[in-house]
Coordinates of C-alpha atoms in Angstrom, one line a residue:
M875 CA -73.5 146.0 142.1
E876 CA -72.9 148.9 144.8
K877 CA -71.0 151.8 143.1
K878 CA -67.3 151.8 144.5
I879 CA -66.6 155.4 145.9
I880 CA -62.8 156.4 145.5
Q881 CA -61.7 159.8 146.8
N882 CA -58.4 161.5 146.7
D883 CA -56.9 162.9 149.9
S884 CA -58.5 166.4 149.0
G885 CA -62.0 164.6 149.0
I886 CA -62.5 164.7 145.4
E887 CA -64.4 161.9 144.1
I888 CA -62.6 159.9 141.2
Q889 CA -64.8 158.5 138.4
Q890 CA -64.1 155.1 137.2
H891 CA -63.1 156.7 133.8
Y892 CA -63.2 160.0 132.1
S893 CA -64.2 160.4 128.5
S894 CA -65.7 163.1 126.2
G895 CA -68.5 162.7 123.6
N896 CA -68.4 159.0 122.2
A897 CA -65.0 158.1 123.2
E898 CA -64.4 154.3 123.5
Q899 CA -65.2 152.9 126.8
P900 CA -62.8 150.6 128.7
G901 CA -63.7 146.9 128.6
S902 CA -65.2 147.1 125.1
F903 CA -63.8 146.2 121.6
P904 CA -61.1 147.1 120.8
F905 CA -60.0 147.6 124.3
T906 CA -57.7 150.5 123.6
R907 CA -58.4 151.9 127.1
G908 CA -58.2 148.4 129.0
I909 CA -59.7 144.8 128.9
R910 CA -62.0 145.5 132.0
E911 CA -64.5 148.1 132.8
D912 CA -63.1 148.9 136.1
M913 CA -59.3 147.7 135.7
Y914 CA -57.5 148.2 138.9
R915 CA -60.4 149.6 140.9
G916 CA -61.7 146.0 140.9
R917 CA -58.3 144.4 141.5
L918 CA -54.7 145.2 141.1
W919 CA -52.2 143.6 138.7
T920 CA -50.7 140.5 139.9
M921 CA -47.1 141.4 141.3
R922 CA -44.7 138.8 140.4
Q923 CA -41.2 138.6 140.9
Y924 CA -38.8 136.6 138.4
A925 CA -36.8 134.5 140.6
G926 CA -34.6 131.1 140.2
F927 CA -31.1 130.4 140.9
S928 CA -28.7 127.8 142.0
T929 CA -30.5 124.5 143.1
A930 CA -34.2 124.0 143.7
E931 CA -33.6 124.2 147.2
E932 CA -32.3 127.7 147.3
S933 CA -34.9 128.9 144.8
N934 CA -37.6 127.6 147.0
K935 CA -36.2 129.6 150.0
R936 CA -36.6 132.8 147.8
Y937 CA -40.0 131.8 146.7
H938 CA -41.1 131.4 150.4
Y939 CA -39.4 134.8 151.3
L940 CA -41.1 136.4 148.3
L941 CA -44.5 135.1 149.1
S942 CA -44.2 136.3 152.8
Q943 CA -43.5 139.8 151.4
G944 CA -46.7 140.1 149.5
T945 CA -45.8 138.6 146.0
M946 CA -49.1 137.5 144.4
G947 CA -47.6 135.0 141.9
L948 CA -44.3 133.2 141.2
S949 CA -42.3 133.6 138.2
V950 CA -39.7 130.8 137.6
A951 CA -36.3 131.6 135.8
F952 CA -34.5 128.5 134.7
D953 CA -30.8 128.1 134.1
L954 CA -29.3 128.0 130.5
P955 CA -28.9 123.9 130.3
T956 CA -32.7 123.6 131.3
Q957 CA -33.6 126.0 128.7
I958 CA -31.7 124.1 126.0
G959 CA -32.7 120.9 127.0
Y960 CA -29.4 119.4 128.7
D961 CA -29.2 117.6 132.1
S962 CA -26.7 119.4 134.5
S963 CA -24.3 116.4 134.0
H964 CA -24.0 117.0 130.2
E965 CA -20.5 118.1 129.0
F966 CA -22.2 121.2 127.4
S967 CA -23.6 122.4 130.8
E968 CA -20.1 123.0 132.4
G969 CA -19.9 126.4 133.7
E970 CA -23.8 127.3 133.3
V971 CA -25.4 125.2 136.0
G972 CA -27.8 127.4 138.2
K973 CA -26.2 130.6 136.9
V974 CA -29.1 132.4 135.2
G975 CA -32.0 130.5 136.8
V976 CA -32.7 127.3 138.6
A977 CA -31.4 124.0 137.6
I978 CA -34.2 121.6 136.7
D979 CA -33.1 118.1 135.8
S980 CA -36.3 116.0 136.7
L981 CA -39.6 116.0 138.5
K982 CA -37.5 115.3 141.8
D983 CA -36.1 119.0 141.4
F984 CA -39.6 120.3 140.7
E985 CA -41.0 118.6 143.9
T986 CA -38.2 120.4 145.7
L987 CA -38.6 123.8 144.0
F988 CA -42.5 123.9 145.0
D989 CA -42.0 122.2 148.4
G990 CA -44.6 123.8 150.8
I991 CA -46.2 125.8 148.0
S992 CA -49.8 124.6 146.8
L993 CA -50.0 124.8 143.0
E994 CA -53.8 125.2 143.3
N995 CA -53.4 128.4 145.3
I996 CA -50.7 130.1 143.5
T997 CA -50.2 131.4 139.9
T998 CA -46.9 130.4 138.3
S999 CA -45.2 131.8 135.3
M1000 CA -42.3 129.9 133.8
T1001 CA -39.9 131.5 131.5
I1002 CA -39.2 128.6 129.4
N1003 CA -39.3 127.9 125.5
A1004 CA -37.8 125.0 123.6
T1005 CA -38.5 122.7 126.6
A1006 CA -41.7 124.3 127.6
S1007 CA -43.7 121.2 127.1
T1008 CA -41.3 119.3 129.3
L1009 CA -41.5 121.9 132.4
L1010 CA -45.3 122.0 131.9
A1011 CA -45.5 118.4 132.0
M1012 CA -43.5 118.5 135.4
Y1013 CA -46.0 121.2 136.7
I1014 CA -49.0 119.1 135.8
A1015 CA -47.1 115.8 137.3
L1016 CA -46.5 117.8 140.4
A1017 CA -50.2 119.3 140.8
K1018 CA -51.3 115.6 140.4
K1019 CA -49.1 114.5 143.2
Q1020 CA -50.2 117.3 145.5
G1021 CA -54.0 116.3 144.8
A1022 CA -54.9 119.5 143.1
D1023 CA -57.7 120.0 140.6
L1024 CA -56.1 120.4 137.1
K1025 CA -59.2 122.5 136.2
K1026 CA -58.1 125.0 138.8
I1027 CA -54.3 125.3 138.5
S1028 CA -53.4 128.4 136.7
G1029 CA -50.3 130.2 135.4
T1030 CA -48.3 130.7 132.1
I1031 CA -45.6 129.2 130.3
Q1032 CA -43.7 131.5 127.9
N1033 CA -43.5 128.8 125.0
D1034 CA -42.7 131.4 122.4
I1035 CA -40.2 129.9 120.1
L1036 CA -40.3 132.4 117.3
K1037 CA -38.8 135.1 119.2
E1038 CA -36.0 132.7 120.0
Y1039 CA -35.1 132.5 116.4
A1040 CA -35.3 136.3 115.9
A1041 CA -33.7 137.6 118.9
R1042 CA -32.5 135.2 121.8
G1043 CA -31.3 131.9 120.6
T1044 CA -32.3 129.4 123.1
Y1045 CA -34.2 127.1 120.5
I1046 CA -33.5 123.3 120.0
Y1047 CA -35.6 122.0 117.2
P1048 CA -36.4 123.4 113.6
P1049 CA -39.3 125.9 113.3
Q1050 CA -42.1 123.4 112.2
P1051 CA -41.6 120.6 114.9
S1052 CA -41.2 123.4 117.4
M1053 CA -44.7 124.9 116.1
R1054 CA -46.1 121.4 116.6
L1055 CA -45.1 121.2 120.1
I1056 CA -46.7 124.5 120.8
T1057 CA -49.9 123.7 119.2
D1058 CA -50.1 120.2 120.9
I1059 CA -49.8 122.4 124.2
F1060 CA -52.7 124.7 123.2
E1061 CA -54.9 121.5 122.2
Y1062 CA -54.0 119.5 125.4
C1063 CA -54.4 122.3 128.0
S1064 CA -57.9 123.6 126.3
K1065 CA -59.2 120.2 127.4
E1066 CA -57.4 119.2 130.6
V1067 CA -56.0 122.5 132.2
P1068 CA -58.3 125.0 130.8
K1069 CA -57.1 128.1 133.1
W1070 CA -53.3 127.6 132.0
N1071 CA -52.1 130.4 129.7
T1072 CA -50.5 128.3 127.2
I1073 CA -48.3 130.7 125.6
S1074 CA -46.6 134.3 126.5
I1075 CA -45.9 135.8 123.1
S1076 CA -43.0 137.7 124.0
G1077 CA -41.8 141.0 122.8
Y1078 CA -39.6 141.4 125.9
H1079 CA -36.6 139.6 124.3
I1080 CA -37.0 141.4 121.0
R1081 CA -36.6 144.6 122.8
E1082 CA -33.7 143.4 125.0
A1083 CA -32.1 142.5 121.6
G1084 CA -32.0 146.1 120.6
S1085 CA -35.3 146.7 118.8
T1086 CA -37.5 149.9 119.1
A1087 CA -40.8 150.1 120.8
A1088 CA -42.6 149.9 117.5
Q1089 CA -40.6 147.0 116.2
E1090 CA -41.1 145.1 119.5
L1091 CA -44.9 145.6 119.2
A1092 CA -45.0 144.6 115.5
F1093 CA -43.0 141.6 115.5
T1094 CA -44.7 140.4 118.9
L1095 CA -48.1 140.7 117.1
A1096 CA -46.9 139.3 113.9
N1097 CA -45.6 136.3 115.8
G1098 CA -49.1 136.2 117.8
K1099 CA -50.7 135.9 114.2
A1100 CA -48.4 132.9 113.2
Y1101 CA -49.4 130.8 116.4
V1102 CA -53.1 131.6 115.8
K1103 CA -52.9 130.3 112.3
A1104 CA -50.9 127.3 113.1
A1105 CA -53.6 126.4 115.7
Q1106 CA -56.3 127.0 113.2
E1107 CA -54.5 124.6 110.8
K1108 CA -54.5 122.2 113.4
G1109 CA -58.4 122.5 113.6
L1110 CA -58.5 124.2 117.0
D1111 CA -61.2 127.0 117.5
I1112 CA -59.9 130.5 117.9
N1113 CA -62.7 131.2 120.4
V1114 CA -61.5 128.7 122.7
F1115 CA -57.7 128.8 122.5
A1116 CA -57.2 132.5 121.9
K1117 CA -58.6 133.2 125.7
R1118 CA -55.4 131.4 126.8
L1119 CA -52.9 133.5 124.8
S1120 CA -51.1 136.0 126.7
F1121 CA -48.4 138.5 125.8
F1122 CA -45.2 139.6 127.4
F1123 CA -43.8 143.1 127.0
N1124 CA -40.9 145.2 128.0
A1125 CA -41.2 148.6 129.6
H1126 CA -38.4 151.2 129.0
N1127 CA -38.0 154.9 130.4
D1128 CA -40.1 156.9 128.0
I1129 CA -43.4 156.7 130.0
F1130 CA -45.6 158.0 127.0
E1131 CA -44.1 155.8 124.4
E1132 CA -44.4 152.9 126.4
V1133 CA -48.3 153.7 127.3
A1134 CA -49.0 154.4 123.6
K1135 CA -47.4 150.9 122.8
F1136 CA -49.4 149.1 125.3
R1137 CA -52.8 150.9 124.2
A1138 CA -52.0 150.3 120.6
A1139 CA -51.2 146.5 121.2
R1140 CA -54.7 145.9 122.7
R1141 CA -56.5 147.7 119.7
M1142 CA -54.1 145.9 117.1
W1143 CA -54.7 142.5 118.6
A1144 CA -58.5 142.8 118.9
N1145 CA -58.6 143.8 115.1
I1146 CA -56.3 140.9 114.1
T1147 CA -58.0 138.2 116.2
K1148 CA -61.6 139.7 114.7
S1149 CA -60.1 139.2 111.4
L1150 CA -58.9 135.6 111.9
G1151 CA -62.5 134.5 112.9
A1152 CA -62.8 135.4 116.8
D1153 CA -66.2 136.7 117.7
D1154 CA -66.2 136.0 121.4
P1155 CA -64.8 139.3 123.2
Q1156 CA -62.5 137.2 125.5
A1157 CA -60.7 135.7 122.4
Q1158 CA -60.1 139.3 120.9
M1159 CA -58.5 140.7 124.3
L1160 CA -54.8 141.1 124.5
R1161 CA -53.7 140.2 128.1
F1162 CA -50.0 140.8 129.0
H1163 CA -47.4 140.6 131.4
T1164 CA -44.8 143.3 131.7
Q1165 CA -41.1 143.1 132.8
T1166 CA -39.0 146.3 133.2
G1167 CA -36.2 146.8 130.8
G1168 CA -33.1 144.7 131.8
S1169 CA -31.1 146.3 129.2
T1170 CA -31.6 149.7 130.6
L1171 CA -30.1 148.8 134.0
T1172 CA -26.4 150.3 134.3
A1173 CA -23.6 148.8 136.4
Q1174 CA -22.5 152.5 137.0
Q1175 CA -24.3 154.1 139.7
P1176 CA -26.6 151.0 140.2
H1177 CA -29.1 153.1 142.7
N1178 CA -30.1 155.1 139.6
N1179 CA -31.9 151.9 138.4
I1180 CA -34.3 152.1 141.4
I1181 CA -35.8 155.2 139.6
R1182 CA -35.6 153.9 136.2
V1183 CA -37.5 150.7 137.3
T1184 CA -40.1 153.1 139.0
L1185 CA -40.8 155.0 135.7
Q1186 CA -41.0 151.7 133.7
A1187 CA -43.4 150.2 136.1
L1188 CA -45.5 153.2 136.4
S1189 CA -45.6 153.0 132.3
A1190 CA -46.8 149.5 132.5
V1191 CA -49.5 150.3 135.2
M1192 CA -50.8 153.2 133.3
G1193 CA -50.8 151.3 130.0
G1194 CA -53.0 148.5 131.8
T1195 CA -50.7 145.4 132.3
Q1196 CA -52.2 142.3 133.9
S1197 CA -49.1 141.2 135.5
L1198 CA -45.7 143.0 136.3
H1199 CA -42.2 142.0 137.3
T1200 CA -39.8 145.0 138.4
N1201 CA -36.3 144.3 138.1
G1202 CA -33.6 144.6 141.1
Y1203 CA -31.3 147.6 141.0
D1204 CA -28.3 145.4 141.0
E1205 CA -29.1 143.2 138.1
A1206 CA -26.5 144.7 135.8
L1207 CA -24.1 143.3 138.3
S1208 CA -25.4 139.9 139.3
L1209 CA -28.7 138.0 140.0
P1210 CA -30.6 140.2 142.5
T1211 CA -29.9 140.0 146.0
E1212 CA -32.6 139.7 148.7
E1213 CA -32.5 143.4 149.4
A1214 CA -32.8 144.3 145.8
A1215 CA -35.7 141.8 145.2
R1216 CA -37.5 143.4 148.0
I1217 CA -37.2 147.1 146.9
A1218 CA -38.3 146.1 143.6
L1219 CA -41.4 144.4 145.0
R1220 CA -42.1 147.5 147.2
T1221 CA -41.6 149.7 144.1
Q1222 CA -44.9 147.9 142.7
Q1223 CA -46.9 147.9 145.9
I1224 CA -46.1 151.7 146.4
I1225 CA -47.4 152.4 142.8
G1226 CA -50.5 150.2 143.6
Y1227 CA -51.4 151.6 146.9
E1228 CA -50.1 155.0 147.3
S1229 CA -49.6 156.8 143.8
G1230 CA -53.1 157.1 143.0
V1231 CA -52.8 156.0 139.4
T1232 CA -55.1 153.0 140.0
N1233 CA -58.1 155.0 141.0
T1234 CA -59.3 155.7 137.4
V1235 CA -59.0 153.4 134.1
D1236 CA -56.6 154.6 131.5
P1237 CA -55.4 157.8 133.4
L1238 CA -53.6 159.1 130.2
G1239 CA -56.4 158.7 127.7
G1240 CA -57.6 161.7 126.1
S1241 CA -54.2 163.2 126.4
Y1242 CA -53.7 164.8 122.9
Y1243 CA -50.1 163.7 123.1
V1244 CA -50.9 160.1 124.0
E1245 CA -53.9 159.6 121.8
A1246 CA -51.7 160.8 118.8
L1247 CA -48.7 158.7 119.8
T1248 CA -51.1 155.6 120.1
D1249 CA -52.2 156.0 116.6
E1250 CA -48.6 156.7 115.3
M1251 CA -47.3 153.8 117.2
E1252 CA -50.3 151.6 115.5
K1253 CA -49.4 152.8 112.2
L1254 CA -45.7 152.2 112.4
A1255 CA -46.1 148.9 113.7
Q1256 CA -48.6 148.1 111.1
S1257 CA -46.2 149.0 108.3
Y1258 CA -43.6 146.4 109.8
I1259 CA -46.6 143.7 109.9
D1260 CA -47.5 144.2 106.4
A1261 CA -43.8 143.7 105.5
I1262 CA -43.8 140.5 107.5
D1263 CA -47.1 139.3 105.7
A1264 CA -45.6 140.1 102.2
L1265 CA -42.7 137.7 103.0
G1266 CA -45.2 135.1 103.9
G1267 CA -45.7 135.6 107.7
S1268 CA -43.3 135.4 110.9
V1269 CA -41.7 131.9 110.2
S1270 CA -40.8 132.8 106.5
A1271 CA -39.8 136.5 107.8
I1272 CA -37.4 134.8 110.4
E1273 CA -35.9 132.3 107.9
Q1274 CA -35.1 135.0 105.6
G1275 CA -33.4 137.2 108.4
Y1276 CA -35.9 140.2 108.1
M1277 CA -36.6 140.6 111.9
Q1278 CA -33.2 139.9 112.9
N1279 CA -31.7 142.5 110.5
E1280 CA -34.3 145.3 111.6
I1281 CA -33.4 144.5 115.2
A1282 CA -29.7 144.6 114.4
K1283 CA -30.0 148.0 112.7
S1284 CA -31.8 149.5 115.6
A1285 CA -29.6 148.2 118.1
Y1286 CA -26.6 149.6 116.2
A1287 CA -28.2 153.1 115.9
Y1288 CA -29.2 153.3 119.7
Q1289 CA -25.6 152.3 120.6
K1290 CA -24.2 154.9 118.3
A1291 CA -26.4 157.5 119.8
I1292 CA -25.0 156.7 123.3
E1293 CA -21.5 156.9 122.2
D1294 CA -21.9 160.3 120.3
N1295 CA -23.7 161.6 123.4
S1296 CA -26.9 162.4 121.5
K1297 CA -28.7 159.9 123.9
V1298 CA -27.9 160.6 127.5
I1299 CA -27.7 157.7 130.1
V1300 CA -27.2 159.4 133.4
G1301 CA -24.1 158.1 135.1
V1302 CA -22.9 156.5 131.8
N1303 CA -22.1 159.2 129.5
K1304 CA -23.2 162.1 131.5
F1305 CA -23.2 162.8 135.2
V1306 CA -20.4 160.3 135.6
Q1307 CA -18.6 160.1 139.1
E1308 CA -16.0 157.9 140.6
E1309 CA -17.3 154.8 141.8
A1310 CA -17.3 153.6 145.3
S1311 CA -15.9 150.1 146.0
A1312 CA -18.0 147.2 144.4
Q1313 CA -21.1 146.4 146.5
S1314 CA -22.0 142.7 147.5
V1315 CA -23.5 140.6 144.8
L1316 CA -25.1 137.4 144.5
K1317 CA -22.6 134.7 143.0
I1318 CA -23.3 131.1 142.0
D1319 CA -20.5 128.6 142.7
D1320 CA -19.6 126.1 140.0
S1321 CA -19.9 123.5 142.8
I1322 CA -23.7 123.6 142.1
R1323 CA -23.1 121.3 139.1
K1324 CA -21.7 118.5 141.1
V1325 CA -24.7 118.8 143.4
Q1326 CA -27.0 118.4 140.5
M1327 CA -25.0 115.4 139.0
D1328 CA -25.2 113.6 142.2
K1329 CA -28.9 114.0 142.4
I1330 CA -29.3 112.7 138.8
N1331 CA -27.1 109.7 139.7
K1332 CA -29.2 108.8 142.7
L1333 CA -32.4 109.1 140.6
K1334 CA -31.1 106.7 138.0
Q1335 CA -30.5 104.1 140.5
E1336 CA -33.8 104.5 142.2
R1337 CA -36.2 104.7 139.4
N1338 CA -37.7 102.0 137.4
S1339 CA -35.3 101.9 134.3
E1340 CA -37.4 99.6 132.1
L1341 CA -40.3 101.7 132.7
V1342 CA -38.4 104.9 131.7
E1343 CA -37.1 103.3 128.5
A1344 CA -40.7 102.1 127.6
H1345 CA -42.1 105.7 127.9
L1346 CA -39.3 107.2 125.9
N1347 CA -39.7 104.9 123.2
A1348 CA -43.4 105.7 123.1
L1349 CA -42.7 109.3 122.9
S1350 CA -40.2 108.7 120.0
N1351 CA -42.7 106.6 118.1
A1352 CA -45.5 109.4 118.9
A1353 CA -43.1 112.1 117.7
K1354 CA -42.8 110.2 114.4
G1355 CA -46.5 110.2 113.9
N1356 CA -49.2 112.8 114.5
D1357 CA -50.3 112.2 117.9
N1358 CA -50.5 115.0 120.5
L1359 CA -47.1 114.7 122.5
M1360 CA -48.1 116.3 125.9
P1361 CA -49.6 113.0 127.4
Y1362 CA -46.3 111.1 126.3
I1363 CA -44.0 113.6 127.7
I1364 CA -46.0 113.5 131.1
N1365 CA -45.9 109.8 131.2
C1366 CA -42.1 110.3 130.9
I1367 CA -41.9 112.8 133.6
E1368 CA -44.1 110.9 136.0
A1369 CA -41.6 108.0 135.4
Y1370 CA -38.7 110.3 136.4
A1371 CA -37.1 110.4 133.1
T1372 CA -34.8 113.4 133.0
L1373 CA -35.3 116.6 130.9
G1374 CA -32.2 115.8 128.9
E1375 CA -33.4 112.2 128.1
I1376 CA -36.9 113.7 126.8
A1377 CA -35.2 116.4 124.9
D1378 CA -32.6 113.9 123.3
V1379 CA -35.6 111.6 122.1
L1380 CA -37.1 114.6 120.5
R1381 CA -33.7 115.6 118.9
D1382 CA -33.4 112.3 117.4
V1383 CA -36.6 112.5 115.5
F1384 CA -37.1 116.4 114.9
G1385 CA -33.2 117.1 114.5
E1386 CA -31.7 120.4 115.7
Y1387 CA -32.0 123.9 114.2
R1388 CA -28.7 125.6 113.0
G1389 CA -29.9 128.9 112.4

């Protein structure tokens, strides 16, 4: 292949990577410097914008807008009832429908959500956990209706239930049946939807709950180990399923700390997977999506958040991310407005096309500071992983409250530092100014619930109720046995069973977790 020549504006040729002596090469084990030899010189990261609000109709409009502005992949936010397995009509859904994401009650909503969008020609990330199997089933059912080749559709479901128990709380079922659903997805997708990333092991929410960067790294990789071991116990081949595992990290303001975290993560995961039997380099690679830190955004002087997001995005790119979402500057106030979403996307595009940081691989590699920080980050994270292993692994450590307690202590220390001014937050505890009148924000009207309820009622009148009942009964029987549940869930979805009906069947069999 012909060598790609890149020069800066002074005419100096930029080498693909820089190193001295026997330094590790990018694209080779343990991938500290990046998973590809050429990284962004070959192609940029996938520029995603996390979006979803109100109804499927409104979210579809935002997706078409983002695609017209240069977004490379969609990232779907679901409302709280969808995340915890309740239809919009359920009494527990009142006040939450469409608020923090789009309301999805059935395949009908999904058809509207992706109207005019070819699933075969776009990658989609779905931030969903307890009901991940159901939303993936909807995606597969819609792809089939579009005539797509299931072997070609690609994207990611978060599907990481362990961090829900540790940090976020949108779980439904107890840990063991939840792990069964996850490994069923691994098994099904490896055969039927081989390009789909079956889990995005998430440190993002661990960090949002108040952890340090080192804790985010440690707890995420420990959870990853638990998923790999669960899949191996099911008889799955690590050299097959591990290729479709991905990770999801946070990016905060300290560029060097974040870059060190990302570099250490790749090295640690490569060694973890190797120790668990992976000998295919593709199964040893840690591929990750990054989102800038929601908890770092301030309601005070919100335009300052544009600078914060830029720093955070820069750290993700210099750390070698494969996919990136940048937050809107107004998200401490509301869901992002269209203007804020556009600025967030332009932030990525300017970094990608104008900053020059993409011209060489691992641009901070070789820095005395960054190399030492990478080693220290690995050492500290490993000490946490060793403690988790001593407790019996992630599931046991979560059940004993270890991760939750460590996160809580870090969150307390951080808040205390802000309150005593030893940690400066510009516009909050220093450089404070009188606030101007409130800017316009995006608000979701509570009438959305009535819209969704009308849709559900219409759906139930039009569908074949006997067919729905038969498929829900088949799912219940399968859940009581050992069959892979994905085909049964897909059958329910294709018959237009609702998300809540499917979740209730599994609640009846598995029970609910009351952690």
